Coordinates of C-alpha atoms in Angstrom, one line a residue:
X1 CA 33.4 -12.6 -13.9
X2 CA 31.0 -9.4 -13.7
X3 CA 31.3 -6.8 -17.0
X4 CA 29.7 -4.0 -16.9
X5 CA 26.7 -5.2 -18.7
X6 CA 26.0 -7.5 -16.0
X7 CA 26.5 -5.4 -13.1
X8 CA 23.7 -2.3 -14.8
X9 CA 21.2 -4.9 -15.1
X10 CA 21.7 -5.9 -11.2
X11 CA 21.4 -2.4 -10.4
X12 CA 18.3 -2.1 -12.8
X13 CA 16.5 -4.7 -11.0
X14 CA 17.1 -3.4 -7.3
X15 CA 16.2 0.1 -8.6
X16 CA 12.8 -1.2 -9.7
X17 CA 12.5 -3.5 -6.4
X18 CA 13.1 -0.5 -4.6
X19 CA 10.6 1.8 -6.1
X20 CA 7.9 -1.1 -6.0
X21 CA 8.6 -1.5 -2.4
X22 CA 8.5 2.2 -2.3
X23 CA 5.1 2.4 -4.2
X24 CA 3.2 -0.5 -1.9
X25 CA 4.1 1.8 1.2
X26 CA 2.5 5.3 0.2
X27 CA -0.4 3.4 -1.0
X28 CA -1.9 1.9 1.9
X29 CA 1.0 -0.8 2.3
X30 CA 0.6 -4.5 2.0
X31 CA -2.4 -4.1 4.6
X32 CA -5.1 -3.5 2.0
X33 CA -7.9 -6.0 4.0
X34 CA -8.8 -7.7 0.6
X35 CA -9.4 -11.6 0.9
X36 CA -9.3 -12.3 -2.9
X37 CA -13.1 -12.5 -2.3
X38 CA -14.6 -9.5 -4.9
X39 CA -17.7 -9.3 -3.7
X40 CA -17.0 -8.6 -0.4
X41 CA -14.6 -5.8 -1.6
X42 CA -17.2 -4.5 -3.5
X43 CA -19.7 -4.3 -1.0
X44 CA -17.2 -3.0 1.0
X45 CA -16.5 -0.4 -1.0
X46 CA -19.9 0.6 -1.4
X47 CA -20.9 1.1 1.8
X48 CA -19.1 3.7 3.4
X49 CA -18.0 3.6 6.9
X50 CA -20.3 6.4 9.2
X51 CA -18.1 9.0 10.2
X52 CA -18.4 10.1 13.9
X53 CA -20.5 12.7 15.2
X54 CA -18.4 15.4 16.5
X55 CA -20.5 15.5 20.0
X56 CA -19.8 12.0 20.4
X57 CA -15.8 12.6 20.5
X58 CA -16.0 15.7 23.1
X59 CA -16.0 14.5 26.9
X60 CA -19.2 14.5 28.8
X61 CA -19.2 16.7 32.1

């Protein structure tokens, strides 16, 4: 039923799937926030988020 070639092909498929999952997980995962609307993605990338000021993060007395 299973010969060596079939087994090797199956192992290669699973290894490639595992590498793809690891690559996606290491690069931000599936939650990139892109909705498929290219104009909104481009606008979000062209206007960076403002960084919080250091004074705002310190507790006030």
